């Protein structure tokens, strides 16, 4: 990876404060995950979110909940139906998922990872609340450094299934960069008897009834996060082909509108897709 690509990864963690506050607002996490900065950013974006909702029918928080809860649902199915006991959440930010799932499943080993600054913050948060222990840990990782990803997986049990999650990560990177990460990740996952990767992405849905407004919203997100926020693929077929090229054997592209159990009511055409890929 180029030095430019590595530097771009530093733009991701600040946005975690906003989503962390959104999870708290919707009763998905404890108050400890809601930072003052996250509250401030949420207040700053409230007029923009209101305008998008009223003017264009795009509810930003609703969209975030769609992806978050569908990822939760697929993780629950993996644990209860396929016996997954090892979970790695990369770019974890201030996600409460590790805390919630470790409470729900006492036998689960949950490894959270993020860039060093955010990893330190998350580790201190979990430790101060008494939630960090031998089966719930936080590590530093740079997804654009192959050795860093290899070190992250080194302590896992290679005789047991594993599931990896990234949420809110993919569309921060240009397509060659994120596909490079997927290729390295697939190679790491092939060392396990069963491995699943869950992520979300936003396709370039030109047929979407709000496509122009969607592009406007994407441009706003890009400015706020100091990136381009590219939309990589036009449809599910292109997504499946991309994951196959990167080394994944099977890929499902899940639309929250068609997999809505436990999700907020779907009142608008869905933008986000959840990907479930396995090696």
PDB file of C-alpha atoms in Angstrom:
ATOM      1  CA  UNK A   1       0.000   0.000   0.000  1.00  0.00           C
ATOM      2  CA  UNK A   2       1.163   3.522  -0.679  1.00  0.00           C
ATOM      3  CA  UNK A   3       2.030   6.034   2.026  1.00  0.00           C
ATOM      4  CA  UNK A   4      -0.967   8.087   0.844  1.00  0.00           C
ATOM      5  CA  UNK A   5      -3.313   5.128   1.370  1.00  0.00           C
ATOM      6  CA  UNK A   6      -1.898   4.476   4.835  1.00  0.00           C
ATOM      7  CA  UNK A   7      -2.317   8.101   5.843  1.00  0.00           C
ATOM      8  CA  UNK A   8      -5.943   8.062   4.678  1.00  0.00           C
ATOM      9  CA  UNK A   9      -6.771   5.446   7.318  1.00  0.00           C
ATOM     10  CA  UNK A  10      -6.278   8.111   9.998  1.00  0.00           C
ATOM     11  CA  UNK A  11      -9.455   9.871   8.804  1.00  0.00           C
ATOM     12  CA  UNK A  12     -11.767   7.127  10.001  1.00  0.00           C
ATOM     13  CA  UNK A  13     -11.675   7.118  13.798  1.00  0.00           C
ATOM     14  CA  UNK A  14     -13.169  10.607  14.458  1.00  0.00           C
ATOM     15  CA  UNK A  15     -16.444   9.600  12.801  1.00  0.00           C
ATOM     16  CA  UNK A  16     -16.738   6.806  15.374  1.00  0.00           C
ATOM     17  CA  UNK A  17     -17.735   9.408  17.956  1.00  0.00           C
ATOM     18  CA  UNK A  18     -20.820  10.321  15.926  1.00  0.00           C
ATOM     19  CA  UNK A  19     -21.989   6.748  15.396  1.00  0.00           C
ATOM     20  CA  UNK A  20     -21.219   5.935  19.043  1.00  0.00           C
ATOM     21  CA  UNK A  21     -23.621   8.663  20.084  1.00  0.00           C
ATOM     22  CA  UNK A  22     -26.254   7.414  17.628  1.00  0.00           C
ATOM     23  CA  UNK A  23     -26.129   3.915  19.175  1.00  0.00           C
ATOM     24  CA  UNK A  24     -26.561   5.467  22.605  1.00  0.00           C
ATOM     25  CA  UNK A  25     -29.500   7.618  21.481  1.00  0.00           C
ATOM     26  CA  UNK A  26     -31.264   4.512  20.245  1.00  0.00           C
ATOM     27  CA  UNK A  27     -30.652   2.485  23.420  1.00  0.00           C
ATOM     28  CA  UNK A  28     -28.102   0.150  21.857  1.00  0.00           C
ATOM     29  CA  UNK A  29     -25.228   1.060  24.166  1.00  0.00           C
ATOM     30  CA  UNK A  30     -24.321   2.365  27.613  1.00  0.00           C
ATOM     31  CA  UNK A  31     -23.707   6.046  28.349  1.00  0.00           C
ATOM     32  CA  UNK A  32     -19.968   5.310  28.569  1.00  0.00           C
ATOM     33  CA  UNK A  33     -19.855   4.944  24.770  1.00  0.00           C
ATOM     34  CA  UNK A  34     -21.367   8.406  24.180  1.00  0.00           C
ATOM     35  CA  UNK A  35     -18.565  10.974  24.157  1.00  0.00           C
ATOM     36  CA  UNK A  36     -18.948  14.774  24.458  1.00  0.00           C
ATOM     37  CA  UNK A  37     -17.409  15.085  21.003  1.00  0.00           C
ATOM     38  CA  UNK A  38     -19.942  12.625  19.603  1.00  0.00           C
ATOM     39  CA  UNK A  39     -22.774  14.609  21.166  1.00  0.00           C
ATOM     40  CA  UNK A  40     -21.346  17.833  19.697  1.00  0.00           C
ATOM     41  CA  UNK A  41     -20.994  16.367  16.187  1.00  0.00           C
ATOM     42  CA  UNK A  42     -24.513  14.974  16.370  1.00  0.00           C
ATOM     43  CA  UNK A  43     -25.849  18.409  17.286  1.00  0.00           C
ATOM     44  CA  UNK A  44     -23.834  20.001  14.489  1.00  0.00           C
ATOM     45  CA  UNK A  45     -25.250  17.587  11.916  1.00  0.00           C
ATOM     46  CA  UNK A  46     -28.838  17.684  13.181  1.00  0.00           C
ATOM     47  CA  UNK A  47     -29.958  20.500  10.811  1.00  0.00           C
ATOM     48  CA  UNK A  48     -28.367  18.699   7.856  1.00  0.00           C
ATOM     49  CA  UNK A  49     -29.993  15.405   8.864  1.00  0.00           C
ATOM     50  CA  UNK A  50     -33.345  17.161   9.262  1.00  0.00           C
ATOM     51  CA  UNK A  51     -33.052  18.739   5.828  1.00  0.00           C
ATOM     52  CA  UNK A  52     -32.151  15.410   4.215  1.00  0.00           C
ATOM     53  CA  UNK A  53     -35.079  13.705   5.927  1.00  0.00           C
ATOM     54  CA  UNK A  54     -37.680  16.373   5.127  1.00  0.00           C
ATOM     55  CA  UNK A  55     -36.414  17.420   1.719  1.00  0.00           C
ATOM     56  CA  UNK A  56     -35.146  14.150   0.277  1.00  0.00           C
ATOM     57  CA  UNK A  57     -36.647  11.398   2.431  1.00  0.00           C
ATOM     58  CA  UNK A  58     -33.179  10.237   3.535  1.00  0.00           C
ATOM     59  CA  UNK A  59     -32.932   9.461   7.253  1.00  0.00           C
ATOM     60  CA  UNK A  60     -29.246   9.203   8.170  1.00  0.00           C
ATOM     61  CA  UNK A  61     -29.787   7.637  11.593  1.00  0.00           C
ATOM     62  CA  UNK A  62     -32.323   5.186  10.199  1.00  0.00           C
ATOM     63  CA  UNK A  63     -29.737   4.117   7.639  1.00  0.00           C
ATOM     64  CA  UNK A  64     -27.112   3.606  10.348  1.00  0.00           C
ATOM     65  CA  UNK A  65     -29.544   1.520  12.392  1.00  0.00           C
ATOM     66  CA  UNK A  66     -30.393  -0.631   9.358  1.00  0.00           C
ATOM     67  CA  UNK A  67     -26.791  -1.657   8.868  1.00  0.00           C
ATOM     68  CA  UNK A  68     -25.936  -1.989  12.578  1.00  0.00           C
ATOM     69  CA  UNK A  69     -28.896  -4.193  13.467  1.00  0.00           C
ATOM     70  CA  UNK A  70     -28.610  -6.382  10.380  1.00  0.00           C
ATOM     71  CA  UNK A  71     -24.943  -6.994  11.186  1.00  0.00           C
ATOM     72  CA  UNK A  72     -26.023  -7.899  14.725  1.00  0.00           C
ATOM     73  CA  UNK A  73     -28.625 -10.311  13.354  1.00  0.00           C
ATOM     74  CA  UNK A  74     -26.115 -12.084  11.103  1.00  0.00           C
ATOM     75  CA  UNK A  75     -23.616 -12.333  13.965  1.00  0.00           C
ATOM     76  CA  UNK A  76     -26.306 -13.808  16.229  1.00  0.00           C
ATOM     77  CA  UNK A  77     -27.135 -16.418  13.585  1.00  0.00           C
ATOM     78  CA  UNK A  78     -23.456 -17.349  13.223  1.00  0.00           C
ATOM     79  CA  UNK A  79     -23.095 -17.861  16.974  1.00  0.00           C
ATOM     80  CA  UNK A  80     -26.351 -19.723  17.565  1.00  0.00           C
ATOM     81  CA  UNK A  81     -26.567 -21.738  14.347  1.00  0.00           C
ATOM     82  CA  UNK A  82     -22.943 -22.308  13.302  1.00  0.00           C
ATOM     83  CA  UNK A  83     -21.167 -22.391  16.656  1.00  0.00           C
ATOM     84  CA  UNK A  84     -18.918 -19.359  16.135  1.00  0.00           C
ATOM     85  CA  UNK A  85     -17.027 -18.563  19.357  1.00  0.00           C
ATOM     86  CA  UNK A  86     -14.335 -16.186  18.049  1.00  0.00           C
ATOM     87  CA  UNK A  87     -15.223 -12.716  16.757  1.00  0.00           C
ATOM     88  CA  UNK A  88     -12.869  -9.995  15.530  1.00  0.00           C
ATOM     89  CA  UNK A  89     -14.331  -6.513  15.000  1.00  0.00           C
ATOM     90  CA  UNK A  90     -11.917  -4.367  12.997  1.00  0.00           C
ATOM     91  CA  UNK A  91     -12.361  -0.567  12.987  1.00  0.00           C
ATOM     92  CA  UNK A  92     -14.489  -1.066  16.101  1.00  0.00           C
ATOM     93  CA  UNK A  93     -14.545   2.615  17.073  1.00  0.00           C
ATOM     94  CA  UNK A  94     -17.056   3.170  19.840  1.00  0.00           C
ATOM     95  CA  UNK A  95     -19.309   0.335  18.765  1.00  0.00           C
ATOM     96  CA  UNK A  96     -21.074  -1.310  21.731  1.00  0.00           C
ATOM     97  CA  UNK A  97     -21.350  -4.644  19.904  1.00  0.00           C
ATOM     98  CA  UNK A  98     -18.477  -6.347  21.739  1.00  0.00           C
ATOM     99  CA  UNK A  99     -19.895  -5.379  25.123  1.00  0.00           C
ATOM    100  CA  UNK A 100     -23.425  -6.519  24.243  1.00  0.00           C
ATOM    101  CA  UNK A 101     -22.436  -9.843  22.712  1.00  0.00           C
ATOM    102  CA  UNK A 102     -20.016 -10.755  25.496  1.00  0.00           C
ATOM    103  CA  UNK A 103     -22.843 -10.158  27.967  1.00  0.00           C
ATOM    104  CA  UNK A 104     -25.229 -12.279  25.929  1.00  0.00           C
ATOM    105  CA  UNK A 105     -22.808 -15.155  25.185  1.00  0.00           C
ATOM    106  CA  UNK A 106     -20.438 -15.878  28.109  1.00  0.00           C
ATOM    107  CA  UNK A 107     -18.448 -18.397  26.039  1.00  0.00           C
ATOM    108  CA  UNK A 108     -17.625 -15.871  23.302  1.00  0.00           C
ATOM    109  CA  UNK A 109     -14.122 -14.540  22.698  1.00  0.00           C
ATOM    110  CA  UNK A 110     -14.383 -11.028  21.257  1.00  0.00           C
ATOM    111  CA  UNK A 111     -11.374  -9.134  19.911  1.00  0.00           C
ATOM    112  CA  UNK A 112     -11.855  -5.461  19.002  1.00  0.00           C
ATOM    113  CA  UNK A 113      -9.277  -3.586  16.924  1.00  0.00           C
ATOM    114  CA  UNK A 114      -8.754  -0.072  15.583  1.00  0.00           C
ATOM    115  CA  UNK A 115      -6.048   2.459  14.834  1.00  0.00           C
ATOM    116  CA  UNK A 116      -3.785   3.042  17.855  1.00  0.00           C
ATOM    117  CA  UNK A 117      -5.442   6.227  19.157  1.00  0.00           C
ATOM    118  CA  UNK A 118      -8.961   4.817  19.058  1.00  0.00           C
ATOM    119  CA  UNK A 119      -7.797   1.420  20.356  1.00  0.00           C
ATOM    120  CA  UNK A 120      -6.276   3.071  23.440  1.00  0.00           C
ATOM    121  CA  UNK A 121      -9.462   5.041  24.058  1.00  0.00           C
ATOM    122  CA  UNK A 122     -11.658   1.951  23.684  1.00  0.00           C
ATOM    123  CA  UNK A 123      -9.398  -0.132  25.926  1.00  0.00           C
ATOM    124  CA  UNK A 124      -9.464   2.503  28.673  1.00  0.00           C
ATOM    125  CA  UNK A 125     -13.236   2.830  28.372  1.00  0.00           C
ATOM    126  CA  UNK A 126     -13.865  -0.894  28.699  1.00  0.00           C
ATOM    127  CA  UNK A 127     -11.294  -1.262  31.479  1.00  0.00           C
ATOM    128  CA  UNK A 128     -12.688   1.643  33.516  1.00  0.00           C
ATOM    129  CA  UNK A 129     -16.174   0.107  33.376  1.00  0.00           C
ATOM    130  CA  UNK A 130     -14.875  -3.326  34.366  1.00  0.00           C
ATOM    131  CA  UNK A 131     -15.859  -4.871  31.035  1.00  0.00           C
ATOM    132  CA  UNK A 132     -12.409  -5.840  29.758  1.00  0.00           C
ATOM    133  CA  UNK A 133     -11.242  -9.373  30.525  1.00  0.00           C
ATOM    134  CA  UNK A 134      -9.440 -12.353  29.069  1.00  0.00           C
ATOM    135  CA  UNK A 135     -12.148 -13.081  26.505  1.00  0.00           C
ATOM    136  CA  UNK A 136     -12.901  -9.467  25.566  1.00  0.00           C
ATOM    137  CA  UNK A 137      -9.830  -7.532  24.437  1.00  0.00           C
ATOM    138  CA  UNK A 138      -8.831  -4.526  22.334  1.00  0.00           C
ATOM    139  CA  UNK A 139      -5.817  -4.404  19.992  1.00  0.00           C
ATOM    140  CA  UNK A 140      -4.244  -1.868  17.667  1.00  0.00           C
ATOM    141  CA  UNK A 141      -4.324  -2.598  13.938  1.00  0.00           C
ATOM    142  CA  UNK A 142      -3.625  -0.848  10.641  1.00  0.00           C
ATOM    143  CA  UNK A 143      -5.700  -2.657   8.036  1.00  0.00           C
ATOM    144  CA  UNK A 144      -3.402  -1.412   5.287  1.00  0.00           C
ATOM    145  CA  UNK A 145      -0.365  -3.148   6.765  1.00  0.00           C
ATOM    146  CA  UNK A 146      -0.339  -6.887   6.030  1.00  0.00           C
ATOM    147  CA  UNK A 147       1.893  -7.699   9.009  1.00  0.00           C
ATOM    148  CA  UNK A 148      -0.451  -5.827  11.328  1.00  0.00           C
ATOM    149  CA  UNK A 149      -3.403  -7.939  10.236  1.00  0.00           C
ATOM    150  CA  UNK A 150      -1.367 -11.121  10.550  1.00  0.00           C
ATOM    151  CA  UNK A 151      -0.379 -10.191  14.119  1.00  0.00           C
ATOM    152  CA  UNK A 152      -4.022  -9.501  14.995  1.00  0.00           C
ATOM    153  CA  UNK A 153      -5.040 -13.059  14.089  1.00  0.00           C
ATOM    154  CA  UNK A 154      -1.966 -14.736  15.575  1.00  0.00           C
ATOM    155  CA  UNK A 155      -3.507 -15.395  18.999  1.00  0.00           C
ATOM    156  CA  UNK A 156      -6.729 -16.970  17.733  1.00  0.00           C
ATOM    157  CA  UNK A 157      -7.517 -20.686  17.836  1.00  0.00           C
ATOM    158  CA  UNK A 158      -6.946 -21.956  14.293  1.00  0.00           C
ATOM    159  CA  UNK A 159      -8.993 -25.090  14.989  1.00  0.00           C
ATOM    160  CA  UNK A 160     -12.189 -23.112  15.644  1.00  0.00           C
ATOM    161  CA  UNK A 161     -14.461 -21.021  13.372  1.00  0.00           C
ATOM    162  CA  UNK A 162     -13.977 -17.257  13.310  1.00  0.00           C
ATOM    163  CA  UNK A 163     -16.107 -14.308  12.242  1.00  0.00           C
ATOM    164  CA  UNK A 164     -14.733 -10.869  11.286  1.00  0.00           C
ATOM    165  CA  UNK A 165     -16.791  -7.660  11.216  1.00  0.00           C
ATOM    166  CA  UNK A 166     -16.052  -4.240   9.768  1.00  0.00           C
ATOM    167  CA  UNK A 167     -18.779  -1.606  10.013  1.00  0.00           C
ATOM    168  CA  UNK A 168     -18.678   1.831   8.427  1.00  0.00           C
ATOM    169  CA  UNK A 169     -15.242   1.212   6.946  1.00  0.00           C
ATOM    170  CA  UNK A 170     -15.364   0.131   3.300  1.00  0.00           C
ATOM    171  CA  UNK A 171     -16.536   3.327   1.599  1.00  0.00           C
ATOM    172  CA  UNK A 172     -13.764   5.416   3.114  1.00  0.00           C
ATOM    173  CA  UNK A 173     -11.264   3.843   0.714  1.00  0.00           C
ATOM    174  CA  UNK A 174     -10.827   3.753  -3.032  1.00  0.00           C
ATOM    175  CA  UNK A 175     -11.653   0.409  -4.608  1.00  0.00           C
ATOM    176  CA  UNK A 176      -8.062  -0.870  -5.170  1.00  0.00           C
ATOM    177  CA  UNK A 177      -7.210  -0.135  -1.534  1.00  0.00           C
ATOM    178  CA  UNK A 178     -10.208  -1.868   0.021  1.00  0.00           C
ATOM    179  CA  UNK A 179      -9.899  -4.841  -2.332  1.00  0.00           C
ATOM    180  CA  UNK A 180      -6.273  -5.132  -1.263  1.00  0.00           C
ATOM    181  CA  UNK A 181      -7.450  -5.350   2.351  1.00  0.00           C
ATOM    182  CA  UNK A 182     -10.058  -7.982   1.453  1.00  0.00           C
ATOM    183  CA  UNK A 183      -7.406 -10.055  -0.348  1.00  0.00           C
ATOM    184  CA  UNK A 184      -5.119 -10.042   2.688  1.00  0.00           C
ATOM    185  CA  UNK A 185      -8.066 -10.750   4.993  1.00  0.00           C
ATOM    186  CA  UNK A 186      -9.239 -13.717   2.897  1.00  0.00           C
ATOM    187  CA  UNK A 187      -5.739 -15.180   2.988  1.00  0.00           C
ATOM    188  CA  UNK A 188      -5.712 -14.927   6.797  1.00  0.00           C
ATOM    189  CA  UNK A 189      -9.174 -16.462   7.119  1.00  0.00           C
ATOM    190  CA  UNK A 190      -8.288 -19.524   5.048  1.00  0.00           C
ATOM    191  CA  UNK A 191      -6.245 -20.773   8.014  1.00  0.00           C
ATOM    192  CA  UNK A 192      -9.498 -21.450   9.908  1.00  0.00           C
ATOM    193  CA  UNK A 193     -11.850 -24.402   9.343  1.00  0.00           C
ATOM    194  CA  UNK A 194     -14.756 -21.982   8.898  1.00  0.00           C
ATOM    195  CA  UNK A 195     -14.520 -18.215   8.464  1.00  0.00           C
ATOM    196  CA  UNK A 196     -17.091 -15.503   7.804  1.00  0.00           C
ATOM    197  CA  UNK A 197     -16.663 -11.828   7.024  1.00  0.00           C
ATOM    198  CA  UNK A 198     -19.489  -9.338   7.635  1.00  0.00           C
ATOM    199  CA  UNK A 199     -19.333  -5.783   6.351  1.00  0.00           C
ATOM    200  CA  UNK A 200     -21.516  -3.014   4.962  1.00  0.00           C
ATOM    201  CA  UNK A 201     -21.143  -0.947   1.837  1.00  0.00           C
ATOM    202  CA  UNK A 202     -23.082   1.541  -0.256  1.00  0.00           C
ATOM    203  CA  UNK A 203     -23.402   0.562  -3.930  1.00  0.00           C
ATOM    204  CA  UNK A 204     -23.660   3.166  -6.679  1.00  0.00           C
ATOM    205  CA  UNK A 205     -27.413   2.646  -7.068  1.00  0.00           C
ATOM    206  CA  UNK A 206     -28.210   4.757 -10.131  1.00  0.00           C
ATOM    207  CA  UNK A 207     -31.686   3.220 -10.252  1.00  0.00           C
ATOM    208  CA  UNK A 208     -32.409   4.491  -6.723  1.00  0.00           C
ATOM    209  CA  UNK A 209     -35.296   7.015  -6.801  1.00  0.00           C
ATOM    210  CA  UNK A 210     -33.194   9.429  -4.734  1.00  0.00           C
ATOM    211  CA  UNK A 211     -29.927   8.933  -6.597  1.00  0.00           C
ATOM    212  CA  UNK A 212     -29.131  12.649  -7.030  1.00  0.00           C
ATOM    213  CA  UNK A 213     -29.848  13.329  -3.375  1.00  0.00           C
ATOM    214  CA  UNK A 214     -27.778  10.275  -2.436  1.00  0.00           C
ATOM    215  CA  UNK A 215     -24.787  11.650  -4.325  1.00  0.00           C
ATOM    216  CA  UNK A 216     -25.269  14.989  -2.584  1.00  0.00           C
ATOM    217  CA  UNK A 217     -25.308  13.252   0.789  1.00  0.00           C
ATOM    218  CA  UNK A 218     -22.211  11.253  -0.111  1.00  0.00           C
ATOM    219  CA  UNK A 219     -20.375  14.455  -1.026  1.00  0.00           C
ATOM    220  CA  UNK A 220     -21.303  15.951   2.369  1.00  0.00           C
ATOM    221  CA  UNK A 221     -20.013  12.851   4.173  1.00  0.00           C
ATOM    222  CA  UNK A 222     -16.821  13.025   2.151  1.00  0.00           C
ATOM    223  CA  UNK A 223     -16.184  16.635   3.154  1.00  0.00           C
ATOM    224  CA  UNK A 224     -16.862  15.898   6.827  1.00  0.00           C
ATOM    225  CA  UNK A 225     -14.450  12.947   6.824  1.00  0.00           C
ATOM    226  CA  UNK A 226     -11.850  14.545   4.559  1.00  0.00           C
ATOM    227  CA  UNK A 227     -12.211  11.815   1.947  1.00  0.00           C
ATOM    228  CA  UNK A 228     -13.996  11.048  -1.328  1.00  0.00           C
ATOM    229  CA  UNK A 229     -16.330   8.382   0.115  1.00  0.00           C
ATOM    230  CA  UNK A 230     -16.454   6.477  -3.189  1.00  0.00           C
ATOM    231  CA  UNK A 231     -19.284   4.124  -4.199  1.00  0.00           C
ATOM    232  CA  UNK A 232     -17.529   1.118  -5.687  1.00  0.00           C
ATOM    233  CA  UNK A 233     -20.087  -1.213  -7.257  1.00  0.00           C
ATOM    234  CA  UNK A 234     -23.307  -0.787  -9.233  1.00  0.00           C
ATOM    235  CA  UNK A 235     -25.128  -3.953  -8.178  1.00  0.00           C
ATOM    236  CA  UNK A 236     -24.974  -7.220  -6.248  1.00  0.00           C
ATOM    237  CA  UNK A 237     -23.362  -9.060  -9.159  1.00  0.00           C
ATOM    238  CA  UNK A 238     -20.369  -6.714  -9.177  1.00  0.00           C
ATOM    239  CA  UNK A 239     -20.016  -7.079  -5.400  1.00  0.00           C
ATOM    240  CA  UNK A 240     -19.993 -10.886  -5.589  1.00  0.00           C
ATOM    241  CA  UNK A 241     -17.424 -10.799  -8.404  1.00  0.00           C
ATOM    242  CA  UNK A 242     -15.167  -8.478  -6.416  1.00  0.00           C
ATOM    243  CA  UNK A 243     -15.190 -10.687  -3.338  1.00  0.00           C
ATOM    244  CA  UNK A 244     -14.480 -13.754  -5.486  1.00  0.00           C
ATOM    245  CA  UNK A 245     -11.437 -12.020  -6.988  1.00  0.00           C
ATOM    246  CA  UNK A 246     -10.225 -11.258  -3.470  1.00  0.00           C
ATOM    247  CA  UNK A 247     -10.372 -14.909  -2.421  1.00  0.00           C
ATOM    248  CA  UNK A 248     -13.822 -15.414  -0.902  1.00  0.00           C
ATOM    249  CA  UNK A 249     -15.641 -18.563  -2.001  1.00  0.00           C
ATOM    250  CA  UNK A 250     -19.233 -17.544  -1.214  1.00  0.00           C
ATOM    251  CA  UNK A 251     -20.796 -14.100  -0.888  1.00  0.00           C
ATOM    252  CA  UNK A 252     -24.302 -12.951  -0.026  1.00  0.00           C
ATOM    253  CA  UNK A 253     -25.462  -9.365  -0.606  1.00  0.00           C
ATOM    254  CA  UNK A 254     -28.212  -8.597   1.913  1.00  0.00           C
ATOM    255  CA  UNK A 255     -30.710  -5.760   1.507  1.00  0.00           C
ATOM    256  CA  UNK A 256     -32.149  -4.654   4.879  1.00  0.00           C
ATOM    257  CA  UNK A 257     -35.552  -4.283   3.205  1.00  0.00           C
ATOM    258  CA  UNK A 258     -35.568  -8.036   2.519  1.00  0.00           C
ATOM    259  CA  UNK A 259     -33.976  -9.101   5.819  1.00  0.00           C
ATOM    260  CA  UNK A 260     -35.772  -6.770   8.183  1.00  0.00           C
ATOM    261  CA  UNK A 261     -36.422  -8.942  11.237  1.00  0.00           C
ATOM    262  CA  UNK A 262     -35.762  -6.822  14.299  1.00  0.00           C
ATOM    263  CA  UNK A 263     -34.890  -3.736  12.256  1.00  0.00           C
ATOM    264  CA  UNK A 264     -36.625  -0.352  12.391  1.00  0.00           C
ATOM    265  CA  UNK A 265     -39.560  -0.214   9.962  1.00  0.00           C
ATOM    266  CA  UNK A 266     -38.306   0.295   6.398  1.00  0.00           C
ATOM    267  CA  UNK A 267     -40.047   3.457   5.183  1.00  0.00           C
ATOM    268  CA  UNK A 268     -37.728   4.369   2.298  1.00  0.00           C
ATOM    269  CA  UNK A 269     -35.754   2.643  -0.431  1.00  0.00           C
ATOM    270  CA  UNK A 270     -32.700   1.133   1.239  1.00  0.00           C
ATOM    271  CA  UNK A 271     -29.231   2.401   0.370  1.00  0.00           C
ATOM    272  CA  UNK A 272     -26.928   0.197   2.428  1.00  0.00           C
ATOM    273  CA  UNK A 273     -26.094  -3.453   1.777  1.00  0.00           C
ATOM    274  CA  UNK A 274     -24.675  -5.940   4.273  1.00  0.00           C
ATOM    275  CA  UNK A 275     -22.176  -8.417   2.833  1.00  0.00           C
ATOM    276  CA  UNK A 276     -21.681 -11.898   4.263  1.00  0.00           C
ATOM    277  CA  UNK A 277     -18.680 -13.584   2.677  1.00  0.00           C
ATOM    278  CA  UNK A 278     -16.920 -16.827   3.560  1.00  0.00           C
ATOM    279  CA  UNK A 279     -13.701 -18.511   2.489  1.00  0.00           C
TER     280      UNK A 279
END
